[in-house]
Every structure is written in structure tokens, then in C-alpha cells.
Amino acid sequence: MNMSTIEPSKFIGTKLFLRVKDGRSLQGILTVIDPFGNLLMNNVVETSKDKLNYQENHERELGLVSVPRDEIVQVLMEKKIYSQIV
Amino acid sequence: MSAHTDTLDFNSEKYVDVTESLFNSVKRIRDNKVIKLPYFNLLEGTRAVEIGNAKLDTGLIELSEKELKFDTSAGRSEEEVIGVMIKLLKSVISWFNNSSLPVTVCSCRYVQTILGNYKGKLTDCTFVNTRDVDGDISDSTSTEWKLVNRFLKSFVLAIIKFVGLCLEIACETLYEEEDIITRDLDMNFLTTVPAEQILKDVSTQHSIIQLESGISSDGKVILQALFGLSICLLKLPSITQISIPLFQNQTSNKIFTPPFTIEALKALKCLSSYDLSKYKAPEGSFSKYVQTAANNRSIPSELTSVSLEYCLNQLNFTFAFAQRYVQELQTIRGVQQFNQYLRYDISSKITAEYNGISRGLLHLFLVRDDRSLLGSSEGIESYCMRLLENSTCFLSQIFHPETWTSVQGSEAHILSVRDEVNEKVERLMTDIVTGLYHNMVSFTCNRCRQRQLNSRGITLWETLQVNSESLELDLDNKYSIGDRLGDSDSLDDQPALPLSSFVYTTKLSIMIDVALSGFELNLYKPYEMNWIHWFVSYLSSIFISFYKNRIDQLLNYKKGYITIQLPKRIKKQKAGAKKDALKAQHKAYVTKILPLIEETISYNNNFIIPLYECLKSITDALQLSFYALNMLNIIDLVPNFEMCSTEHIYNLRFKPWSAVGVPEIPTYSHYLRTLPKGCSDGSNENSKSMAVAFINEAISTLAACKDRLQGLVHSFERELRPLVTPGTIDWFQSLSKTCISHTIEFNSLIKQINGGIDTSKLKLEFGPGYNIYFPKLTIVPQSK
């Protein structure tokens, strides 16, 4: 399967899991994408190392979040969802 | 950024890496478009937080080690604990001052820890942070431990609950962002814990602190005052539970004062007597940590705080006003006095000092959930009826079906007409009640919002006027139901339209208010000021004339009915049951209605009419002075604009009144025609001497007005004291001072003119005046 053939609109409305440069992960619904790969995600939950206890993760809601392309290290999607869009 | 390492299992079988496919797919986007969810509005994107941008990403907020590792359960010295309490109080006031909770109350680690631990029960609320593995377990018998985990905890709980109560008030009555910011980081401010439970806990700590041996005597006094204050804050919302009997003749002179207001003022006085600056909150106890740790849909913000002096003043103000309103409203006797109180003691005194919560509480105190006023048996509906029956609708036929004897025919027909008329009247009354409720709601809003609501009120009352007039005329034409202005054989035999008259005068007063409140809000340019002065003068003359003619005629005809017509009818009537019934009716009218009519006539002649006559005099004098200033080239009353015509600006400025049919709203051409020669074209060669003549005329108008206002104030204080509220007297005094202040300024201008000054090098400046509707005018050299 040629991955580049996927229409960008297929990703819109799907739940993405992002790893950003500083190690935080973000999960949320992809709402807007521009030609440069900058994302706008809604209902975002941020997961980071708990600053009070590095053994644990800490989650919090951020709502509507813009993620510049440069900040994104990796993008994941649930296999089940991915199989539906390809 | 090493603080964050991988936080999600990105190697899980559950996921597929779409990094490449996602970013490859965007290459297919043409013409620089964006792909978005169909229902998503791109404008909303402007409020998104941005990852990786330190100014927009709360995850990147940097905290010092002390801030991060601040241990809320650790024991602290008495100075530190008092320092935290004071800073928390200041945070509350800062929140009232339009800062958000994350940068004020929630920035306190003690608050954050308790709210983080809270799961619905008071026992959850401890300072032990279960997430903090390095937390210090101090000796629980030490004074320091008790100071934090017992005394400070109680105080913090009280403040959190108070914030929770304020959030409830805000949801009911206030405007988000404008009055208060309710953003709460999704934290629950102890909604399931009753305030009484926390009050009990604080009261216990308040009483046992004396017994604690490790605290200094000063410390004990201050802590007790702070506990006392927190108790009073928790009790403050209970003001909305106080019932004040309204419009009842007080049998007792005893005025109830809410005890918590006395206690609060006492505690504040005690706190003010100490130098509290030496009590410092420990480093890290207030920080941006909450912004980075809690659910947060906002960008990073700096913490805010107010000065201790401001904080204590604001608290003092809040409790003092709560006390004043409860006390003063108990002295209200009549509906007109109540109206004055709303207008001059509440609405016009809503200054910037009134924080949103005070206004919200005041609103809930005035109009309760069940739409009762002050928790009394009086509701908006009965207040409306009382207002009508104390202004224009004395013994009005429209409200007394038993007087509709003009409806003739079969019994079924009479009944059907009655039902139809009753239904129409009831519908109209419901609309009038809605209008009054609208007015009532606006009284406790901030002054900008008041003007906006009043502006909307103009359209509302205009519609009411059209509806009431058509109903009253219709009833008069079809069924001869309705009051008349004179006997059937006289020239005055016309429909009195009492209901429409009430609606009309209410509308006129709102129209005048909207016009004048623009000065307070600094909306007008000098040439627009002259439009408004002219317009207010025009509206005031209509208002005065309506009161002096129609309303006076209406009231005197009613008075004559009781004192002349009815006795004549009784005299003519043969002895019998009917005569006895008429006699009884007459007696009731003489004892109950006649005094009310006489009181209303006196109120109109000694209060309403003089007030608007003075308003007219002041606005007339200001018009004269503005003509003079125009002639002296200090201001330009007829400016020309390149981009649009002055008439367009005029129409835009008069938009709030544009929907009004009666009275006719004057056009720009009307205005131009009223300008004296030399004002619009600058052609008059004797402009300087004319200007001086105008100023002199303005001065003499103001002098006469000042004398009249001072006479009115004396008469209010001497004779009408029970009918006039303190705020009303202040209002008249402020108008009188306005006259004096303008006179001084105009006299000084005349001196400068006589001294030969080049007036074109002067300019007009505006500052806060004695009365909110009339800014202070100062004529200064342009270089200043």
C-alpha cells in the first residue's frame, strides 16, 4: 500500500497520539491540518512525567491545541482506525 | 527539555505509526488551503494553546525547585501561616478584580493540594500530597504542624468554599470576563460540602486557638481576626436569605443588622491595626505550578495580587455596603421611595469599587429566585401593580371589572366581553412586568452594562407603549371602558390612558438616562455632547409638560371624583342599601385612595417635575456655553469629516432612540436649525461679544438652578425626609455642585476673554464631575 496516497481529509476527525520534542505525548482529535503539517487538535489530553514523582505519569486536559510540525516527533493512530481510512 | 521522557507506549502493537503517511498526505493539499472538520470554525483556532511556544504552552512553565517541591503538609511558623492567609485573602480580592482563579486563589499550593485531594467528602481535604514522594512527615504534635494542618487548613477550606459560593452567584447573575472570570481549571470548589460543615470547623479552630501555647499573643489575635473574617465571608451569601418586609408601615423602629457584617468590620479593623507586612508567605506557597499541573485550556499567565491596603478596603467596602443596604431597605415605606432607592442609592452608585460578587449578591438580595423582592411577600407582579396604583392608575377602570357597566346586552355577552378584556389586560400586564423586571435587573449591573440594558429597554418600553395605547383606546372605543380626563360634558372628555401614561413616562426617563449615561462612559466627542445636551433638554421638556398636563389632569380628575362627584351622587341617591353602599365606598376612598392621590400629586410637583426642570436648566446652560466655546474657536460644533457626513455620525449616535415613534426623535437638520447664527457658519463678526453673552446667560441659568436645587434639598430634609432616600439627596446635591463648578469655570473664561486672551489657543478638557452625568469642564491652554 502506498501511504502517500491517503487523502489528508481522511485523517481529519480521527484520534491521533503525538509525541512531541520535549517527550510529552498528546492525544486528541485532529481538527485542522495545513499544507505544512501543522495540526490543530481538539479535546487534547497531555501526558507527561509527573514533576512531583518521575516514576509516574501525569495527565491533564488542554482542550484545543495547535501543534507546529517542528514540534512533532511521531504520530500514532490506533490500528483499527487506520485500517478504516486506508 | 529533559523533564519529559516517553509517557505513552509508542511501541505498543495497538498503534500504527502514521507520521510519514500523515505528513506525506499534506503534500496533496493545493492552493495553501487547510483541511478541517466541516463544522469547525477556524476563528476558534485563535484561542488554541500552542505546543512548544513558551508564551502559549503551560507545559513549558519553568518552576524553581522550591516552587516544585513545596510541601503543603510540612509545619510552618506562625509568621508563615499568617502570611499565607493574608496572601490568600489578597488573591480572592484580586480574583474579584477580574483576574482568573489560576493566577490568584488556585495559585496557592495549599488550595491546589486540597482541591486535588477532594473527592466529594470533607475528610478528603488534607494537605498531604499523595503525588509528592519526597513529602516531609513532620511531628504532628508540634505547634508548626498544627498551625498548618489544623488552623491553616480550616482557613483555606473556608476560602475555597467561599470561592465556590461566589462561582454559583457568578453563574446566576454575572457576565463572564466582564464582571468576573470563572475559569476554574475543572476543579470542584467543595460543592458537595455544606457551608455549615466548614463553618463549624472554622468556628472550632477560632475558639481553640487561644489555648495553643506555642503561638504569640499578637499571632493569636491576628489568627482569630482572620478566622472571624473567613466565617463572615462564608456567611456573606446568606444575605440573600434575609427577608425584609417591604412597603409596610414599620411598627418598630428597631433596624436589623446582619451580625456577620458587624463581626467582619470588627475583624477588619483589628487587622488594620497591625503591621501585617512582616508576615510573609513561604517561598513556593504561591506559584504557577497549578497552571502546568491542572487541566488548563489557557495560556500561561503571571500571578496577580493586590496590595494589602486595597484588599482590606475592598473587604470593608463589601461588608459595609451589605450592612447599609440591609439597614436602609428596612426604612423604605412606599413604592416611589423604593424606586428612588433603586435609582439613586443603588444603580447610580455602582462604582468601580463594586466588585462583581458584591453586585451579584446585591441582585440576589433584591430579587430572589421566586421573583420576590427582598424576600418579602411583595413580588415583581405586585410591585408593578403597586407602582401603577401609586402613579397614574388610581381606581382605574381597566383593573376593576365591576365598573364596566357600560357593557350592555345579554349576560352571556357581558361575560364574554369581560373575559376577553380581562385576558387582554392580563397579557399586557405580563409584558409590563417583564419590562419592570428588565429595569430591575439592570440596576445592579456595572454601569456600562446598565446603559446597554437601558438602551434595549427603550425598544422594549416603546413596544409596551404601542400595545398599551392601542389596548386602552380599543377598550374605550368598543366598550367605553377606561378612565377619562374630564366629565362627559366638558372639553376634557378624552381617554386618560393611565396605563399608557405610566409606560410613556417610564420610557422617557429611560431615554434620558441612556443619553446622559454616555457622558459617564466617556462616549461623546464635544460636538456630540452638544447634540445630547440639546436632546436631553428636548426630552425633559416633553417629560415635564406631560407631567404638568396629562398626569396632573388625570390625578386631579380622580381627586375630584372622590371629593366632588361621588358625594353629589350620594346626595342624589335615595336612602337605601345602594346609598349606604356608595357611602361606604366613598368613606373607603377618602381614607385610602385620596391620601395616595394627594401624596402622588405632591411627589410629582415637589420631586419629579423639579428634578427634570433642573436637568433641563443644566443642559440648556451647557448648550449655551458650548455655543460660546464654538464661537471662541475652542470647540467645533459643526465639524466636517472627509470619510463620512456629520449627519451619518449623528444618526449613528442616535441609534439607541431610533426605534422610538413618540416623541419624535429630532433629525440632524432639526439640530442645525436650532444652532444660533454664527455657530454653524462662523460668520458672525461679533462672535466674541455674543459668546460672552451666551456664557453670562449660562451662568445665570446655572445660578438659578443651583438655588432651586439647594432649596429642594432643604425641603427634602425638612418635609419630605421619609419619602426621599439618602442617595436621592446626594443626587440633588451633586447636581447643585455641578452648577457651581460650571459657573466657576465659565466665570474664569469670561475673565480670560476680558483679559484679551487668544481663545483659539484654548482647549476644552473633561474630568470626573460631581455628578456622574455631568463631567467637569476645564478650559486650558492648548500647550498643556
Short mmCIF file of C-alpha atoms in Angstrom, two decimals, chain A residues 3-9 11-13 16-20 22-26 30-37 39-40 46-54 57-58 60-69 71-79 82, chain B residues 1 3-10 13-19 21-26 28-29 32-37 40 42 44-45 47-52 57-61 68-69 109 129 131-133 186 289 291-297:
data_model
loop_
_atom_site.label_atom_id
_atom_site.label_comp_id
_atom_site.label_asym_id
_atom_site.label_seq_id
_atom_site.Cartn_x
_atom_site.Cartn_y
_atom_site.Cartn_z
CA MET A 3 0.97 5.54 2.18
CA SER A 4 1.31 8.84 0.28
CA THR A 5 -1.96 8.12 -1.49
CA ILE A 6 -4.04 8.74 1.63
CA GLU A 7 -6.14 11.86 1.37
CA PRO A 8 -5.34 14.29 4.22
CA SER A 9 -9.05 14.67 4.86
CA PHE A 11 -7.14 11.88 8.98
CA ILE A 12 -9.48 14.67 9.98
CA GLY A 13 -11.71 13.70 12.89
CA LEU A 16 -4.09 10.84 16.98
CA PHE A 17 -1.35 10.15 19.50
CA LEU A 18 1.54 12.56 19.20
CA ARG A 19 4.97 12.51 20.70
CA VAL A 20 6.46 15.97 20.81
CA ASP A 22 10.12 17.53 24.87
CA GLY A 23 8.86 13.99 25.47
CA ARG A 24 5.27 14.82 26.26
CA SER A 25 2.58 12.90 24.47
CA LEU A 26 -0.70 14.38 23.32
CA LEU A 30 -7.35 16.05 14.58
CA THR A 31 -9.47 19.06 13.68
CA VAL A 32 -7.41 21.05 11.20
CA ILE A 33 -4.27 20.34 9.18
CA ASP A 34 -2.48 22.80 6.94
CA PRO A 35 -0.15 22.18 3.96
CA PHE A 36 2.89 22.48 6.25
CA GLY A 37 1.78 19.69 8.54
CA LEU A 39 -2.00 20.39 13.36
CA LEU A 40 -4.90 21.73 15.37
CA GLU A 46 -1.43 15.80 27.65
CA THR A 47 0.59 13.06 29.33
CA SER A 48 3.90 13.99 30.89
CA LYS A 49 6.16 12.76 33.62
CA ASP A 50 4.77 13.83 36.99
CA LYS A 51 7.01 16.64 38.16
CA LEU A 52 6.47 15.56 41.75
CA ASN A 53 7.17 11.87 41.10
CA TYR A 54 9.11 10.97 38.00
CA ASN A 57 2.86 9.92 34.51
CA HIS A 58 0.57 12.88 34.90
CA ARG A 60 -4.29 16.75 32.12
CA GLU A 61 -6.72 18.19 29.62
CA LEU A 62 -5.65 21.04 27.38
CA GLY A 63 -8.67 21.43 25.11
CA LEU A 64 -7.91 22.96 21.73
CA VAL A 65 -4.21 22.74 20.92
CA SER A 66 -2.13 23.82 17.99
CA VAL A 67 0.95 21.65 17.35
CA PRO A 68 3.53 23.07 14.94
CA ARG A 69 5.08 20.50 12.58
CA GLU A 71 7.45 20.04 17.46
CA ILE A 72 6.13 16.68 16.30
CA VAL A 73 8.40 13.67 16.62
CA GLN A 74 5.98 10.85 15.97
CA VAL A 75 2.30 10.39 15.18
CA LEU A 76 0.43 7.22 16.04
CA MET A 77 -3.06 6.06 15.36
CA GLU A 78 -4.97 3.06 16.57
CA LYS A 79 -4.58 0.22 14.08
CA TYR A 82 -6.09 3.25 10.50
CA MET B 1 13.53 19.52 27.66
CA ALA B 3 11.93 16.71 32.17
CA HIS B 4 9.62 14.75 29.96
CA THR B 5 10.60 11.30 28.80
CA ASP B 6 8.36 8.96 26.85
CA THR B 7 4.99 8.94 28.50
CA LEU B 8 3.00 6.67 26.24
CA ASP B 9 3.90 3.25 24.94
CA PHE B 10 4.63 4.23 21.38
CA GLU B 13 1.06 -3.26 18.98
CA LYS B 14 -2.14 -1.34 19.35
CA TYR B 15 -0.86 1.62 17.34
CA VAL B 16 0.43 2.19 13.90
CA ASP B 17 2.98 4.90 13.10
CA VAL B 18 1.34 7.32 10.68
CA THR B 19 3.96 10.07 10.91
CA SER B 21 1.71 8.99 5.83
CA LEU B 22 0.19 11.98 7.59
CA PHE B 23 2.88 14.41 6.54
CA ASN B 24 3.07 12.95 3.05
CA SER B 25 -0.66 13.35 2.67
CA VAL B 26 -0.48 17.11 3.23
CA ARG B 28 -1.71 16.77 -1.78
CA ILE B 29 -3.19 19.98 -0.39
CA ASN B 32 -2.45 26.71 0.55
CA LYS B 33 -5.83 25.60 1.84
CA VAL B 34 -6.38 23.94 5.16
CA ILE B 35 -8.31 20.74 5.68
CA LYS B 36 -10.69 20.90 8.62
CA LEU B 37 -13.67 19.31 10.25
CA PHE B 40 -15.16 23.72 12.88
CA LEU B 42 -11.27 28.50 12.02
CA GLU B 44 -11.92 29.32 17.15
CA GLY B 45 -8.37 28.24 16.38
CA ARG B 47 -7.90 30.54 21.20
CA ALA B 48 -5.85 27.34 20.93
CA VAL B 49 -2.79 26.88 23.10
CA GLU B 50 0.37 26.23 21.13
CA ILE B 51 2.74 23.41 21.98
CA GLY B 52 6.38 24.37 22.12
CA ASP B 57 2.19 26.45 26.36
CA THR B 58 1.60 26.00 30.08
CA GLY B 59 3.52 22.71 29.89
CA LEU B 60 6.69 24.76 29.43
CA ILE B 61 6.27 26.94 32.50
CA LEU B 68 8.01 22.48 42.58
CA LYS B 69 8.84 20.73 45.78
CA ARG B 109 -0.37 25.34 46.69
CA ASN B 129 0.07 15.49 48.59
CA ARG B 131 1.82 12.54 44.43
CA ASP B 132 4.77 14.05 46.25
CA VAL B 133 7.07 11.13 47.20
CA ASP B 186 -12.05 21.90 36.19
CA TYR B 289 2.52 25.25 39.37
CA GLN B 291 -1.18 26.21 35.57
CA THR B 292 1.18 23.48 34.49
CA ALA B 293 -0.33 20.66 36.53
CA ALA B 294 -4.11 21.05 36.29
CA ASN B 295 -6.49 20.81 33.33
CA ASN B 296 -5.80 24.09 31.65
CA ARG B 297 -7.14 25.35 28.36
#
